[in-house]
PDB file of C-alpha atoms in Angstrom:
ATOM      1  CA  UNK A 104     -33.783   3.803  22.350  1.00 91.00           C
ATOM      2  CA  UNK A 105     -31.558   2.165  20.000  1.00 92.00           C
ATOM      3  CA  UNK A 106     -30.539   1.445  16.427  1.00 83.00           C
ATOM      4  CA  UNK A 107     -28.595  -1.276  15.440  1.00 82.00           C
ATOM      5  CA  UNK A 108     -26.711  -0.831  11.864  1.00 77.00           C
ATOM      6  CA  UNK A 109     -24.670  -2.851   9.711  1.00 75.00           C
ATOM      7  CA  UNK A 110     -21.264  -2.983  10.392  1.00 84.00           C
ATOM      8  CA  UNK A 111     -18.792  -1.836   7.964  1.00 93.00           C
ATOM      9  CA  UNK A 112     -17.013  -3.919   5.857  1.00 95.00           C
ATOM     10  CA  UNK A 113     -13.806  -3.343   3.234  1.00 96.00           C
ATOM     11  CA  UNK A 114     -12.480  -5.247   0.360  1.00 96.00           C
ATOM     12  CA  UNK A 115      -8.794  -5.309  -0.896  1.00 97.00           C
ATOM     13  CA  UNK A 116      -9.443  -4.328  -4.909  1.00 98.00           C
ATOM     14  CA  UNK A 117      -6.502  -4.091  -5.747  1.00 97.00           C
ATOM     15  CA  UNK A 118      -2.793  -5.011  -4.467  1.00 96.00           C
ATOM     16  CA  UNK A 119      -0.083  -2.461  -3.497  1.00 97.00           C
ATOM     17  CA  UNK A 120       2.196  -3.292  -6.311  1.00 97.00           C
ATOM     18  CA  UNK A 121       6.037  -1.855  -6.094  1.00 96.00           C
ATOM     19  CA  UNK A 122       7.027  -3.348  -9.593  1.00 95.00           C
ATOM     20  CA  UNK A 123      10.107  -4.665 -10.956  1.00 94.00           C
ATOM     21  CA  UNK A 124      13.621  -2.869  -9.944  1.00 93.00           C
ATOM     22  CA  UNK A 125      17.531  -3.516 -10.376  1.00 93.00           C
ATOM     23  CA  UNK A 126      19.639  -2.154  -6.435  1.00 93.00           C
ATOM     24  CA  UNK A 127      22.248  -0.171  -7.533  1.00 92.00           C
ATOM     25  CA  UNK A 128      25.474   0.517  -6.014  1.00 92.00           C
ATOM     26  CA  UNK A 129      24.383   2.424  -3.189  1.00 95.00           C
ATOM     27  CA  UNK A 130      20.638   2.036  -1.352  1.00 95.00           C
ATOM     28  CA  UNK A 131      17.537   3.376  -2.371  1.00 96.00           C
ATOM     29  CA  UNK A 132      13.840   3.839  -2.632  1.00 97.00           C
ATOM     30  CA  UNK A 133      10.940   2.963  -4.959  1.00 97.00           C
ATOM     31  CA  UNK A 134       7.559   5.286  -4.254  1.00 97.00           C
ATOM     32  CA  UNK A 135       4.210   4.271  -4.937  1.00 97.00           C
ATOM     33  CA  UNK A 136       1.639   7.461  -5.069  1.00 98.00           C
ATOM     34  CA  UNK A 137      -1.557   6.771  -3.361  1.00 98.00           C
ATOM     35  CA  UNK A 138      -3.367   7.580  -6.566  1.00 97.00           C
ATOM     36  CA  UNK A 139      -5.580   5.785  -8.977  1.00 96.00           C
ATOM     37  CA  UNK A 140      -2.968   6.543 -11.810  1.00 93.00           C
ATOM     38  CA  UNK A 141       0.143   5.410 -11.389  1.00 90.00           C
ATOM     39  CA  UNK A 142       2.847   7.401 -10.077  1.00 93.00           C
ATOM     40  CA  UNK A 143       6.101   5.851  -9.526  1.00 94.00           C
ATOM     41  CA  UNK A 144       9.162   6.900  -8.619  1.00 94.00           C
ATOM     42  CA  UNK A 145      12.952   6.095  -7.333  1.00 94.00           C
ATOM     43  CA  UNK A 146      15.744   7.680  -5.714  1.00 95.00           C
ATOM     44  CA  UNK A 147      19.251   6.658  -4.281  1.00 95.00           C
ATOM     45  CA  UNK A 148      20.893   3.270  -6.710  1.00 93.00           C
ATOM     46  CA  UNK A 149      17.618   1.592  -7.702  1.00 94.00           C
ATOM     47  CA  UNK A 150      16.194   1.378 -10.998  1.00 93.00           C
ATOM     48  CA  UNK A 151      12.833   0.889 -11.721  1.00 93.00           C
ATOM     49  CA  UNK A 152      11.605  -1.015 -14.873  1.00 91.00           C
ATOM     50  CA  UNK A 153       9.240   1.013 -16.278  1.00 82.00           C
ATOM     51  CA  UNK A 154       5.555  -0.245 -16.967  1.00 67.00           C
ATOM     52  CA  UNK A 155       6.845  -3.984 -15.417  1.00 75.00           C
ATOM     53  CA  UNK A 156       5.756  -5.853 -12.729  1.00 81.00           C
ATOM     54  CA  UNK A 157       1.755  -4.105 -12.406  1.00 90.00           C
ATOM     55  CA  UNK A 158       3.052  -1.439  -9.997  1.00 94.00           C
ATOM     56  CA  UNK A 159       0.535   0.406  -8.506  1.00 95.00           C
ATOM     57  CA  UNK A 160      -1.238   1.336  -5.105  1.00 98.00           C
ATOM     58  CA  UNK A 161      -3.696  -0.613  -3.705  1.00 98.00           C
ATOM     59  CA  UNK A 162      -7.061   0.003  -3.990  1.00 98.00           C
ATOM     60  CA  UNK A 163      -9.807  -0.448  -0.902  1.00 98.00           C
ATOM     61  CA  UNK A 164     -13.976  -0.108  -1.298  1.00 98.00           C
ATOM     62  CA  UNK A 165     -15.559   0.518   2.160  1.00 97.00           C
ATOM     63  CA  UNK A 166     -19.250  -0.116   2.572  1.00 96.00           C
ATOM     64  CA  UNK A 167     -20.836   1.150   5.199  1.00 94.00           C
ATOM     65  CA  UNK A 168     -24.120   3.802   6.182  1.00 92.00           C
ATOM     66  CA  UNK A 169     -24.229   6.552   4.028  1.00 93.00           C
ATOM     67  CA  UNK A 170     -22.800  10.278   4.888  1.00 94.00           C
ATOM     68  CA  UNK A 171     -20.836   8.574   7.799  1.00 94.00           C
ATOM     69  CA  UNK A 172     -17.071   9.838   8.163  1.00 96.00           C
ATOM     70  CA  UNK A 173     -14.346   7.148   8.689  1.00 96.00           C
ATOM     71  CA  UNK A 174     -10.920   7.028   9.866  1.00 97.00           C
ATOM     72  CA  UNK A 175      -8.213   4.933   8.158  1.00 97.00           C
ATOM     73  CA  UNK A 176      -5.450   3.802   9.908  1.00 97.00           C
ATOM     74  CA  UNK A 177      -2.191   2.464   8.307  1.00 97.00           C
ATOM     75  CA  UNK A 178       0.638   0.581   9.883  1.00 97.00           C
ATOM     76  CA  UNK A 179       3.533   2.214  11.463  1.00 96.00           C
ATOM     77  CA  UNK A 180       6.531   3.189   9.544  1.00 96.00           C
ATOM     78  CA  UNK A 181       9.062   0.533   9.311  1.00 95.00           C
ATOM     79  CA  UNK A 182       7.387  -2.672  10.625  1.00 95.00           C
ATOM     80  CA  UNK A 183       6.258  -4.159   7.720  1.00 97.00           C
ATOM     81  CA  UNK A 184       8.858  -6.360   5.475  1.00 97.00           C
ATOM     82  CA  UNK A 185       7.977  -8.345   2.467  1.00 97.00           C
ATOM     83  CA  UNK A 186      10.446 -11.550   1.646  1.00 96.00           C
ATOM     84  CA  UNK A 187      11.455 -13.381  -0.767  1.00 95.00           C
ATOM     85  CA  UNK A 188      11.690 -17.369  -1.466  1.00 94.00           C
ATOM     86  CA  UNK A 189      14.952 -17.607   0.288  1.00 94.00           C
ATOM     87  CA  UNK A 190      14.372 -15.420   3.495  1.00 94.00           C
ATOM     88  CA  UNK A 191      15.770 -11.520   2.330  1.00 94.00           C
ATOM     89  CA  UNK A 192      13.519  -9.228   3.297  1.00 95.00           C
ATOM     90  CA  UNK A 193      12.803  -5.474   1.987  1.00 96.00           C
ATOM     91  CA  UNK A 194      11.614  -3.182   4.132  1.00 97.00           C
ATOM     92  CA  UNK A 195       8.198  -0.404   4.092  1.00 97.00           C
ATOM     93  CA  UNK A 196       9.300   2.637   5.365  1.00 96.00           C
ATOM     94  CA  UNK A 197       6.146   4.600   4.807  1.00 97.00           C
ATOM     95  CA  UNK A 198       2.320   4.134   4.307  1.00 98.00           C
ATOM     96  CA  UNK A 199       0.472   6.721   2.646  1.00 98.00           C
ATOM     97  CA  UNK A 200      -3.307   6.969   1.883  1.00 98.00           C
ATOM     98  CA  UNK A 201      -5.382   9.044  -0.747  1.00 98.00           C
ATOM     99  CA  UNK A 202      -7.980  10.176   1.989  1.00 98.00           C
ATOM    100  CA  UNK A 203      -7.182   9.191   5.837  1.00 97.00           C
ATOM    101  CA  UNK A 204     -11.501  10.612   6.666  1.00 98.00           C
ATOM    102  CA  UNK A 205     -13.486   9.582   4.177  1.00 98.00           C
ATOM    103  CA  UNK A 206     -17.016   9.960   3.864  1.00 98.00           C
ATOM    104  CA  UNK A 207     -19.269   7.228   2.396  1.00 97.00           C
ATOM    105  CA  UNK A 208     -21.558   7.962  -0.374  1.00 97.00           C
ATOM    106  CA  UNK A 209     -25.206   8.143  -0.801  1.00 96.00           C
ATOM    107  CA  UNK A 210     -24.567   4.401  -1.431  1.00 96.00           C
ATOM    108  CA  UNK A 211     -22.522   3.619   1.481  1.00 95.00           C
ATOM    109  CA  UNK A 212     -18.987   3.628  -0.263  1.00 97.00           C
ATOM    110  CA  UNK A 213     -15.980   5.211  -0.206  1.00 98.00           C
ATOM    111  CA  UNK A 214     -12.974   4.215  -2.621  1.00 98.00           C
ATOM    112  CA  UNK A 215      -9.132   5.046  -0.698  1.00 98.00           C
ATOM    113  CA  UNK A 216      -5.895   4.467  -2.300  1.00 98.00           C
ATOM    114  CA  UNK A 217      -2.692   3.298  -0.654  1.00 98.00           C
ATOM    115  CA  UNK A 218       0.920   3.985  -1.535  1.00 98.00           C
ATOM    116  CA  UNK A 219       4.157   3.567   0.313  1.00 98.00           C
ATOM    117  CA  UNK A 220       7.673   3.510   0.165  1.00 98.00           C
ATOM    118  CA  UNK A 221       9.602   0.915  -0.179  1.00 98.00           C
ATOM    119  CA  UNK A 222      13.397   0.490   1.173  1.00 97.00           C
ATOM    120  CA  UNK A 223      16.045  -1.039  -1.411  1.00 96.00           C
ATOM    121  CA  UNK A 224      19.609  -2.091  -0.317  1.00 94.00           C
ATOM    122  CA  UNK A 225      22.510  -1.181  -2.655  1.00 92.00           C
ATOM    123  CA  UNK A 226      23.490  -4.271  -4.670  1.00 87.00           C
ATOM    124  CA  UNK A 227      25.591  -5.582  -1.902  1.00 83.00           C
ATOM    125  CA  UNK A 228      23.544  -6.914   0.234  1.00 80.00           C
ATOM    126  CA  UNK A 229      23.171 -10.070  -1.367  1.00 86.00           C
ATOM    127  CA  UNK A 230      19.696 -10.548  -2.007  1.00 89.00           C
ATOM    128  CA  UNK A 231      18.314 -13.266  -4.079  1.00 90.00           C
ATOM    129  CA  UNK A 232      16.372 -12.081  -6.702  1.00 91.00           C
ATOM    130  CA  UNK A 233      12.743 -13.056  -6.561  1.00 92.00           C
ATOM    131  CA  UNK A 234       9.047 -11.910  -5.560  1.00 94.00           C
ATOM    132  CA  UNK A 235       9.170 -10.338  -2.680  1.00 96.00           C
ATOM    133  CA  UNK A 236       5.982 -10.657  -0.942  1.00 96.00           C
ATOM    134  CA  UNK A 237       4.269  -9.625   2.283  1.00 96.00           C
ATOM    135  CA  UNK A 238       0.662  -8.500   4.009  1.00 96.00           C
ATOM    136  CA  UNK A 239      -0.097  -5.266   5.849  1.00 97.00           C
ATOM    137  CA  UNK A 240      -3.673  -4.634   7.920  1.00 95.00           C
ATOM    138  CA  UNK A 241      -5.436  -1.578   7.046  1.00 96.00           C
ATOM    139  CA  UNK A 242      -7.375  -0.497   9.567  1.00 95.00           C
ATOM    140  CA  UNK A 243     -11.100   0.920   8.730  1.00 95.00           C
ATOM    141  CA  UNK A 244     -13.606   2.448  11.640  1.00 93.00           C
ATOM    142  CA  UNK A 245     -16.306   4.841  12.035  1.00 88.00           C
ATOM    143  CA  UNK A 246     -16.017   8.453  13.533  1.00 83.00           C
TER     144      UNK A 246
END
């Protein structure tokens, strides 16, 4: 025999947000927490402007059977750049997520968070200040 289900489905809620920041004189970082609060942080030259921008991880529902166990997959380190109106591009070093196996509810959902880290050149480099903007595929499957 056989049973046919519905196939699982997920929702972008909310954007991974990095926020507003000044490069300094030497490179840095700006770190998004895969949390629902948000946790933000720098190191190296950048600045962050605090409570700017909407910073914040993004925010996924999956829907799906109940009970069942999935596996979230995130891209790989370093191969996703967001740009700007002009062509500069900023690099993602790092993906993180809240829960990489989580298990739907009794109603078939599962909230994940995602976070990352994003690479800032020192002040240098010439970028054009702007939006910098990009995509990235989360990946979503059952066990």
């Amino acid at each position: 025999n056989a049973e046919m289900v519905e196939a699982l489905s997920a929702d972008e809620l909310t954007e991974l947000n990095f926020g507003r920041f000044v490069p300094g004189t030497t490179a840095g970082t700006i770190i998004i927490d895969a949390t629902e609060a948000l946790n933000r942080s720098q190191s190296g030259g950048v600045t962050i402007i605090t409570a700017s921008g909407n910073p914040g991880a993004g925010k996924f529902g999956i829907y799906g059977i109940a009970s069942q166990v999935i596996t979230v997959t995130l891209p790989a380190d370093n191969t996703i750049k967001l740009s700007n109106a002009t062509g500069d591009e900023l690099t993602v070093a790092k993906f993180t997520v809240s829960n990489a196996n989580p298990t739907l509810g009794i109603d078939g959902s599962a909230i994940v968070y995602v976070g990352g880290t994003l690479n800032i050149p020192d002040n240098q480099a010439g970028l054009t200040k702007g939006i910098f903007t990009g995509t990235y595929a989360v990946t979503f499957q059952h066990n």
